[in-house]
Tab-separated table of C-alpha atoms in Angstrom:
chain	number	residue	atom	x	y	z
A	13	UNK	CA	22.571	-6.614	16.245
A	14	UNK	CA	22.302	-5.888	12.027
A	15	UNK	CA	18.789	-6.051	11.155
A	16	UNK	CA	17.647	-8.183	8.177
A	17	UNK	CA	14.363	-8.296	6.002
A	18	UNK	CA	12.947	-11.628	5.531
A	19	UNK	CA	14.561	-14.540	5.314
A	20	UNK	CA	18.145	-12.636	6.746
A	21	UNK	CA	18.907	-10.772	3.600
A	22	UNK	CA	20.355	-7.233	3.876
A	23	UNK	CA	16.939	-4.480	3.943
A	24	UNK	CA	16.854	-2.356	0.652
A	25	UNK	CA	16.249	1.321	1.007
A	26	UNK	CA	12.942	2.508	-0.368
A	27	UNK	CA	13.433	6.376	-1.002
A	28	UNK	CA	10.895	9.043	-2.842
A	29	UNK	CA	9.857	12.774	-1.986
A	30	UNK	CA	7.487	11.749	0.036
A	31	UNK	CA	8.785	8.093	1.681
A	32	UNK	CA	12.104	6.959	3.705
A	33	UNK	CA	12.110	3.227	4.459
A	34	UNK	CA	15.082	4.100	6.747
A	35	UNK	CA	13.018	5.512	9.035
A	36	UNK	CA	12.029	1.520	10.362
A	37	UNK	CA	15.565	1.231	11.119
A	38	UNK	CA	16.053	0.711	15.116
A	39	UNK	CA	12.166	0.623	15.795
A	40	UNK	CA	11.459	-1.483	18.585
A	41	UNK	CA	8.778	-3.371	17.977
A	42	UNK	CA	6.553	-5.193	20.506
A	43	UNK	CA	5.847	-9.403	20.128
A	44	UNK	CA	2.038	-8.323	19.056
A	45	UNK	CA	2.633	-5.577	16.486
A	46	UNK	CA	1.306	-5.866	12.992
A	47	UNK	CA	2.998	-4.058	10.241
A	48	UNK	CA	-0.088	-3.254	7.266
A	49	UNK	CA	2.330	-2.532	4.090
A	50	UNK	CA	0.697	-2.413	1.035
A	51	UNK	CA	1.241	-0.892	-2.372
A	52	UNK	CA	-0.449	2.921	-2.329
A	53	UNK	CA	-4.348	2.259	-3.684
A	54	UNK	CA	-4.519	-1.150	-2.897
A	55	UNK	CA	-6.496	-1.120	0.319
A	56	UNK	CA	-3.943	0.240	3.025
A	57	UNK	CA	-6.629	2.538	5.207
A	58	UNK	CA	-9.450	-0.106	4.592
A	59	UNK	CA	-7.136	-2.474	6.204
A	60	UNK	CA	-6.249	-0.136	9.136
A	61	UNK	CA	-9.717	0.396	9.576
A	62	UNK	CA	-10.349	-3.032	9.989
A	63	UNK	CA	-7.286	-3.590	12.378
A	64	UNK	CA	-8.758	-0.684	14.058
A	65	UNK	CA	-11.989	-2.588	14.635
A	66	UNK	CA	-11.262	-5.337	15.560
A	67	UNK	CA	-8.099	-4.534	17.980
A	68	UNK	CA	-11.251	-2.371	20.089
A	69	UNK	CA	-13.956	-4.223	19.466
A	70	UNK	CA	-16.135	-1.057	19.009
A	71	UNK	CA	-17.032	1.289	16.129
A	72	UNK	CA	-16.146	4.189	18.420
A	73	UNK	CA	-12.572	4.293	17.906
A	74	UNK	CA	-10.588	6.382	20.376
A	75	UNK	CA	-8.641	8.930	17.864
A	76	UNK	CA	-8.460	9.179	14.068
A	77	UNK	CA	-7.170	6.234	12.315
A	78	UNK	CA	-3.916	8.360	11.097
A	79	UNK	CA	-2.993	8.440	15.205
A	80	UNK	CA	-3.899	5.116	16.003
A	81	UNK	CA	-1.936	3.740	13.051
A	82	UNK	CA	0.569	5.805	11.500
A	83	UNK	CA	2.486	6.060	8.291
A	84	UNK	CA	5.758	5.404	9.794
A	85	UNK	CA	8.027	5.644	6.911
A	86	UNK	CA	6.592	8.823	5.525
A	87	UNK	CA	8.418	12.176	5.411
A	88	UNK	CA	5.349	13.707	7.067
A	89	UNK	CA	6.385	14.092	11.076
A	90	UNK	CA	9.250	14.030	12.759
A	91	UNK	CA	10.293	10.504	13.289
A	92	UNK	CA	11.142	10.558	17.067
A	93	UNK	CA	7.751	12.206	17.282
A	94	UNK	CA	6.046	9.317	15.613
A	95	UNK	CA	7.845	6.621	17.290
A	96	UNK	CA	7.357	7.969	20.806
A	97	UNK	CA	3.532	8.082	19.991
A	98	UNK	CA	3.803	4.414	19.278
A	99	UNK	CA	5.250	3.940	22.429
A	100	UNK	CA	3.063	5.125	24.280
A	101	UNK	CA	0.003	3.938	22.331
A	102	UNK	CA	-1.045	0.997	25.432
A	103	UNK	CA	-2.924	-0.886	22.730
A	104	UNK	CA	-1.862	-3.580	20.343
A	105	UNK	CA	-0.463	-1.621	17.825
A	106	UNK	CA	-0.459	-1.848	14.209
A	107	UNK	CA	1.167	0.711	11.898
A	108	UNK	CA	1.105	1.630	7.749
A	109	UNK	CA	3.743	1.039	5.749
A	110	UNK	CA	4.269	1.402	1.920
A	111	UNK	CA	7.833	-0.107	2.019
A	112	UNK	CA	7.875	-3.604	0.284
A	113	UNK	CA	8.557	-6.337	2.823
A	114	UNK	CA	12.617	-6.984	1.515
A	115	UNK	CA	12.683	-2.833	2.976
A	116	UNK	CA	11.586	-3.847	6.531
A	117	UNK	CA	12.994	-5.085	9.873
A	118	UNK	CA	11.576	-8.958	9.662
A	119	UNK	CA	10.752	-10.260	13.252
A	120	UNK	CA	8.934	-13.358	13.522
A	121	UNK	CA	6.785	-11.844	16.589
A	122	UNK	CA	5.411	-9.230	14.186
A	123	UNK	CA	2.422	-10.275	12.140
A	124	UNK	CA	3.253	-8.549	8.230
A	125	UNK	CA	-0.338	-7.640	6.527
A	126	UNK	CA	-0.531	-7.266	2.568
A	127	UNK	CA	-3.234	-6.483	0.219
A	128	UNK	CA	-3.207	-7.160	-3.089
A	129	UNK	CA	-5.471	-5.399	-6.036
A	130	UNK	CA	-5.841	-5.923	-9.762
A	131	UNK	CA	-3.274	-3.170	-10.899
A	132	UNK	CA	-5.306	-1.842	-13.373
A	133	UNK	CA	-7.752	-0.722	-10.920
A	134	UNK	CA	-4.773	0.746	-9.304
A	135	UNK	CA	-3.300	2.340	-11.917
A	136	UNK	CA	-7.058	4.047	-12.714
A	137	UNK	CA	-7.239	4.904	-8.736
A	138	UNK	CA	-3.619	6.503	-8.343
A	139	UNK	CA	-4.893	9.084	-11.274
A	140	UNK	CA	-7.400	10.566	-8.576
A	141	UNK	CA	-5.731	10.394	-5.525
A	142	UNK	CA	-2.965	11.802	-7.000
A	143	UNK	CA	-4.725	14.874	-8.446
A	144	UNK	CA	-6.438	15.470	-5.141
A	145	UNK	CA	-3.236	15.896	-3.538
A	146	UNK	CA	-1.929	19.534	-2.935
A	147	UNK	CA	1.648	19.573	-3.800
A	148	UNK	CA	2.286	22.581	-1.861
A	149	UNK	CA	0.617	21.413	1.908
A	150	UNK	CA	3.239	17.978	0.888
A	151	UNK	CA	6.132	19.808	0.806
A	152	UNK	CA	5.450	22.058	3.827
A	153	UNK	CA	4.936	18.896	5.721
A	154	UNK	CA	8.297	17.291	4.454
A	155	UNK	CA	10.106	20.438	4.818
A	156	UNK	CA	8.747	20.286	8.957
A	157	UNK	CA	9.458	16.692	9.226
A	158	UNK	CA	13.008	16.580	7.673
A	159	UNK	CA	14.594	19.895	8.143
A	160	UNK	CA	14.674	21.726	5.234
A	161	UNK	CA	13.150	24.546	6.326
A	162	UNK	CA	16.034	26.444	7.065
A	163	UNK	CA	17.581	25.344	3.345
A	164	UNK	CA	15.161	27.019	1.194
A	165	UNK	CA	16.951	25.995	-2.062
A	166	UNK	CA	16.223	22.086	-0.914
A	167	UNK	CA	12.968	22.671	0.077
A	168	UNK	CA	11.628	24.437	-3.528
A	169	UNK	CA	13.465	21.608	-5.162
A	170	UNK	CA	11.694	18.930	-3.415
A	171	UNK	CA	8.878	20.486	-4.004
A	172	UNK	CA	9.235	20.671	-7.505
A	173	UNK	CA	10.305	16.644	-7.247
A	174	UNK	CA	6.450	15.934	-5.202
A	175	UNK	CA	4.661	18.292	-7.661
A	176	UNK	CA	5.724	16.946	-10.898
A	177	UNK	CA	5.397	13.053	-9.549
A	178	UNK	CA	1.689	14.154	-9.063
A	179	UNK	CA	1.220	16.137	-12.060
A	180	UNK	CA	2.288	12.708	-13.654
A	181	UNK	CA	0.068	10.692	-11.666
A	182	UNK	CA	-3.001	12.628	-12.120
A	183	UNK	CA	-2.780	12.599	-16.164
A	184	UNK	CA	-6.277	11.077	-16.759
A	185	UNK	CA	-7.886	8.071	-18.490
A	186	UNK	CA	-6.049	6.128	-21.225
A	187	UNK	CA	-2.644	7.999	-21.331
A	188	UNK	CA	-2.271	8.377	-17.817
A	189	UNK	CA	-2.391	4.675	-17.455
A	190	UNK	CA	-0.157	4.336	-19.982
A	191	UNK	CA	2.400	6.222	-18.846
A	192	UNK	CA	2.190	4.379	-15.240
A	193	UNK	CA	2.450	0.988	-17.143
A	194	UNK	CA	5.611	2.757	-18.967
A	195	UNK	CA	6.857	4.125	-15.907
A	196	UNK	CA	10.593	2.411	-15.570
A	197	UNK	CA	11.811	4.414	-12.949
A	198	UNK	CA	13.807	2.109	-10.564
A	199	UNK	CA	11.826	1.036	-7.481
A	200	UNK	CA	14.267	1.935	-5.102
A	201	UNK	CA	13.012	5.175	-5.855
A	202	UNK	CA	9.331	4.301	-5.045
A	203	UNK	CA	7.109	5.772	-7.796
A	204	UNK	CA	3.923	5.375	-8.348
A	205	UNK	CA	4.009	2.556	-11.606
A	206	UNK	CA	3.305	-0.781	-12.253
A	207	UNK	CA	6.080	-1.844	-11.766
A	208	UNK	CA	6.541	-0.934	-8.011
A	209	UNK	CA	3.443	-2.367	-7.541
A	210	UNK	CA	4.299	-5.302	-8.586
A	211	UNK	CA	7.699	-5.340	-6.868
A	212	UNK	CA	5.941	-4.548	-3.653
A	213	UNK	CA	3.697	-7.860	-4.348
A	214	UNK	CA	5.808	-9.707	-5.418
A	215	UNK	CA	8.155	-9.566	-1.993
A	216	UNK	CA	4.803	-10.492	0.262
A	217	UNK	CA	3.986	-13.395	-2.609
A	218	UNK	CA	7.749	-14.978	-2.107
A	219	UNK	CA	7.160	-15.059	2.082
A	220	UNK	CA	3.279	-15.784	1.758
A	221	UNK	CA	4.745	-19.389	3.595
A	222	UNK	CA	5.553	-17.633	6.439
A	223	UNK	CA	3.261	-17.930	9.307
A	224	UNK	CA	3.144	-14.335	10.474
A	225	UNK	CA	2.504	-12.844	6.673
A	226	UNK	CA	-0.598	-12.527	5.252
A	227	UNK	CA	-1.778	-11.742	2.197
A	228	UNK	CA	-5.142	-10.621	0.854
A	229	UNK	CA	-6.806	-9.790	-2.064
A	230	UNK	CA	-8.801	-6.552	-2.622
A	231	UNK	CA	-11.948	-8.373	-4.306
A	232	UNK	CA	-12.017	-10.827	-1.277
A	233	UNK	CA	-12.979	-8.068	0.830
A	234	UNK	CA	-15.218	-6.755	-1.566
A	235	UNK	CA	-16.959	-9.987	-1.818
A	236	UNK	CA	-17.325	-10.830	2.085
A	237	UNK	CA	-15.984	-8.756	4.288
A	238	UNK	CA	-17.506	-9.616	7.257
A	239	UNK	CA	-15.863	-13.800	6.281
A	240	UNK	CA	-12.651	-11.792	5.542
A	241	UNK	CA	-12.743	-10.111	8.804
A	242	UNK	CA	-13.562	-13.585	10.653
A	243	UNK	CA	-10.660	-14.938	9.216
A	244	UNK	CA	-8.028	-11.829	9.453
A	245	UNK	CA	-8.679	-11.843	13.508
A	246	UNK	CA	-8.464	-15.562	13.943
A	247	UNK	CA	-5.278	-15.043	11.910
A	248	UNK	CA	-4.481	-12.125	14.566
A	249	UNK	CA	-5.675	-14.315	17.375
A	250	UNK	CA	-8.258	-11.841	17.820
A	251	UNK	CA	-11.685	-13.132	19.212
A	252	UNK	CA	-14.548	-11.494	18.188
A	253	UNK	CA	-18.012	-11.490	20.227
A	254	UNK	CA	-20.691	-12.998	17.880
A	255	UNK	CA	-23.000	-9.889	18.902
A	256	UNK	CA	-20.163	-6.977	17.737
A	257	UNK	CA	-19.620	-8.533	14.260
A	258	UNK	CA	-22.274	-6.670	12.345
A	259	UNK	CA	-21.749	-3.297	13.420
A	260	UNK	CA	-18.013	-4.020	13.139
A	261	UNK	CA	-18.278	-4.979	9.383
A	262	UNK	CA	-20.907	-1.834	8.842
A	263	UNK	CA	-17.960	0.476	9.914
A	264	UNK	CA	-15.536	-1.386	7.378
A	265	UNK	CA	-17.901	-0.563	4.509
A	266	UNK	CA	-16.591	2.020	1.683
A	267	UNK	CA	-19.929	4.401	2.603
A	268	UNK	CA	-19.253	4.220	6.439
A	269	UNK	CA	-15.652	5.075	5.907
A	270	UNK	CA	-16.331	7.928	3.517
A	271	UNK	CA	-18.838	9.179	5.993
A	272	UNK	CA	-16.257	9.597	8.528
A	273	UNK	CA	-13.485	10.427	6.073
A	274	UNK	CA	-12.482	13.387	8.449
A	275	UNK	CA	-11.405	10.856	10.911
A	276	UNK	CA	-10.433	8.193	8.665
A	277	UNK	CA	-7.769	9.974	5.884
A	278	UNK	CA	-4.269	9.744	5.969
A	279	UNK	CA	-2.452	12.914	7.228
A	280	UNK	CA	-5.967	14.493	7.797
A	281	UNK	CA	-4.544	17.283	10.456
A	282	UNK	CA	-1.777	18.629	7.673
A	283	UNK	CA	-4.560	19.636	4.507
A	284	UNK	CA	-2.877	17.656	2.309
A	285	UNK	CA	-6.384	16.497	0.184
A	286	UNK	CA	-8.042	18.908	-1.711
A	287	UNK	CA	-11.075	16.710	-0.255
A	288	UNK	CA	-10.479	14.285	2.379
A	289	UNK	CA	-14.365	13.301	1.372
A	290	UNK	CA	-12.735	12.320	-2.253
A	291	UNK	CA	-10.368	10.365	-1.180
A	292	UNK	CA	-12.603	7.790	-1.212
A	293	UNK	CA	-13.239	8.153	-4.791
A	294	UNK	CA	-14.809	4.570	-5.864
A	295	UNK	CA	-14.045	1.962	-3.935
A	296	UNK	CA	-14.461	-0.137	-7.152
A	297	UNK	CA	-13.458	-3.161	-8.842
A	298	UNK	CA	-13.425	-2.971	-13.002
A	299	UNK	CA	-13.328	0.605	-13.468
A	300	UNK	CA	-10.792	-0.204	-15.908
A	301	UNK	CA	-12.935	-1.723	-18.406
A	302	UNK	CA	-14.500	1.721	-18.599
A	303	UNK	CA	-11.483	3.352	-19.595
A	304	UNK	CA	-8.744	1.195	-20.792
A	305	UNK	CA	-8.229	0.084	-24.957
A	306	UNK	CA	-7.733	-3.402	-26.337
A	307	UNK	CA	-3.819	-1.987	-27.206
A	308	UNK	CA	-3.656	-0.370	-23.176
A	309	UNK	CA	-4.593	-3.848	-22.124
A	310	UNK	CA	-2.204	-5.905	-24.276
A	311	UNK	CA	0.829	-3.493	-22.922
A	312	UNK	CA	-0.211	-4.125	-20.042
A	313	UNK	CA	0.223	-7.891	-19.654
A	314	UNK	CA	3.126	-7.355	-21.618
A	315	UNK	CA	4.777	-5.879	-18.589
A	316	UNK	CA	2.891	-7.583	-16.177
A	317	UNK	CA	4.169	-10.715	-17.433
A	318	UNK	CA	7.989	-9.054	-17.367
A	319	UNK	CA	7.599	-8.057	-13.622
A	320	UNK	CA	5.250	-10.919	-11.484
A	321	UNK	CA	5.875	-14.299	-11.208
A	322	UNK	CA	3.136	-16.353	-13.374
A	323	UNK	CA	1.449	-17.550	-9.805
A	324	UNK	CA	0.976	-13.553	-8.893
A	325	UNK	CA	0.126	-12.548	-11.959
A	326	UNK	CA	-2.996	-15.113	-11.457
A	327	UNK	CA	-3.684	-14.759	-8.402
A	328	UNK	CA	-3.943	-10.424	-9.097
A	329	UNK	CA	-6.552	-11.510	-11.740
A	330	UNK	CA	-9.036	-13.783	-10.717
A	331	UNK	CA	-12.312	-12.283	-12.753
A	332	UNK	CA	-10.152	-11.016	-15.972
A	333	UNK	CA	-7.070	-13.093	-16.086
A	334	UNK	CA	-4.656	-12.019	-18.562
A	335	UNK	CA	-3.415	-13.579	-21.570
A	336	UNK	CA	-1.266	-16.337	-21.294
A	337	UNK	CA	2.366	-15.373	-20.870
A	338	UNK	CA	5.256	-16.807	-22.784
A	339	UNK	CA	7.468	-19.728	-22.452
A	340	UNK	CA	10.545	-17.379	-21.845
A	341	UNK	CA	9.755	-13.944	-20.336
A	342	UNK	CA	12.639	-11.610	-20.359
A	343	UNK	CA	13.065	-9.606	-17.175
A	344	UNK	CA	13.655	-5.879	-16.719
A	345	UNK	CA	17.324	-6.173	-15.810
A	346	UNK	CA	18.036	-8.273	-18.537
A	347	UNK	CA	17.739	-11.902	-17.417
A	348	UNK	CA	15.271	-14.203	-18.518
A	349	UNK	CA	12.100	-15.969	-16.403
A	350	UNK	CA	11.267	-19.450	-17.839
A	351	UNK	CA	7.660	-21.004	-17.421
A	352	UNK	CA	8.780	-24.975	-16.140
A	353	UNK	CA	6.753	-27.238	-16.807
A	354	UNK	CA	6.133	-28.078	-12.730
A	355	UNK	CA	5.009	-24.669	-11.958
A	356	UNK	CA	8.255	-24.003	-10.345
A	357	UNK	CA	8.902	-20.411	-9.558
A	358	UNK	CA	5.306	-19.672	-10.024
């Protein structure tokens, strides 16, 4: 049997130093799974912590989060390892992605999970995480997950690849978010930009009909978590005991998380933070008003309004919307988007 994306169209291949989308190909999934795929600094281990929560129904969580749910299409472990872990995992699993939704096996058991952030705040977040990344811990772990150990020549060069996408990410302030607003770098490839933000958005906004996907928005959870949580396990058919629900929600808060950050980080084990501590930086909604210019902000909608359907666009920006876009918006690749007057295509 081929396996499609949504909607039966053919999967696209998602491919950077540090990220294989092939690596979903064949995975059996069970009927209760839940797939959390989000764009990087837009909520993914928030999310898994919540999953985490409210699959146990306890704040005493059985292993570290990066066990329990794990980055499946990363270059970090082996992939049989990984998928015989899931295997063997006897609770309902649910595992990280950051492959937009067109890049993944679509079953309609499988409940998809996307969260959605004003992009400025990720664009000011990515600078940080990215400069508390150590380049060479990455590559070791890539180099023991894929094989290249034994070709030295391919290792140092994607190492060289991992470090200079992070010396690019970490550029600070103003000009750092410029140049991840400029970024054009096809998203096939992944990088950390706007645009692949967007893209990855923009595929959960197009199938946010479907029963089994659901999307949320960063400041939602920021706002009420503990209604957010309600509604994400009645979503999950999840029932939580009336009793549980405040310590649950405590756990999901930015300063519980950060106080267990040894247990909650991503790829904890393989020292790839400079401070797994700081990779909870902020937590923050508007730190780009801080930072960004009146010119950084107009580019910005200028190529928000090229890459996200009006609809997304608004929905991303519900305290700050953007300028209104233009009648006739001309895509990336050259073809043209055109506002209708019935919302159409919004």
């Amino acid at each position: 049997m081929v396996e499609t994306a949504v909607d039966g169209r053919p999967m696209v291949r998602y491919r950077s130093p540090v990220l294989d989308s092939a690596r979903w190909e064949g995975f059996p999934f069970r009927g209760d799974d839940i797939v959390i795929s989000t764009p990087p600094k837009c909520g993914t281990t928030w999310t898994q912590m919540i999953c985490a929560l409210l699959i146990h129904g306890t704040t005493d969580l059985p292993q570290p989060l990066n066990s329990m749910s794990p980055w499946l299409d990363a270059l970090y472990r082996d992939r049989d390892d990984v998928v015989a872990a899931l295997r063997a995992q006897p609770h309902r699993r649910f595992i990280k992605s950051h492959t937009p939704l067109d890049g993944l096996p679509y079953d309609e058991r499988v409940t998809y999970i996307c969260v959605g952030r004003d992009p400025r705040d990720v664009g000011l977040s990515t600078q940080h995480h990215m400069a508390n990344m150590d380049p060479a811990a990455v590559a070791r772990a890539r180099a023991r997950a894929v094989g290249e150990k034994a070709d030295a020549k391919a290792a140092e060069e994607m190492a060289e690849m991992a470090a200079r996408r992070m010396r690019e990410g970490a550029e600070p302030g103003s000009s750092g978010f410029l140049h991840w607003v400029e970024n054009r770098a096809p998203v096939a490839e992944a990088p950390a930009s706007l645009r692949y933000t967007l893209h990855h958005l923009g595929t959960f906004w197009e199938a946010r009909h479907l029963d089994n996907v659901v999307l949320l928005h960063y400041d939602d959870l920021k706002s009420d978590l503990a209604g957010n949580m309600l509604r994400l396990a009645q979503q999950l058919g999840i029932t939580v005991a009336e009793e549980k629900l405040p310590d649950l929600v405590r756990a999901a808060t930015f300063e519980a998380m950060r106080g267990r950050a040894d247990q909650l980080v991503p790829e904890a084990d393989m020292d790839v933070w400079r401070s797994p501590r700081d990779f909870f930086h902020r937590g923050s909604s508007g730190q780009w008003q801080e930072v960004l210019t009146e010119q950084d902000l107009r580019r910005y909608a200028e190529v928000t309004a090229r890459c996200a359907a009006p609809g997304l666009a608004a929905w991303l920006h519900p305290t700050h919307p953007l300028p209104a876009a233009p009648e006739n918006v001309t895509e990336l690749n050259g073809t043209e988007r055109t506002r209708r007057p019935d919302g159409a295509g919004s």
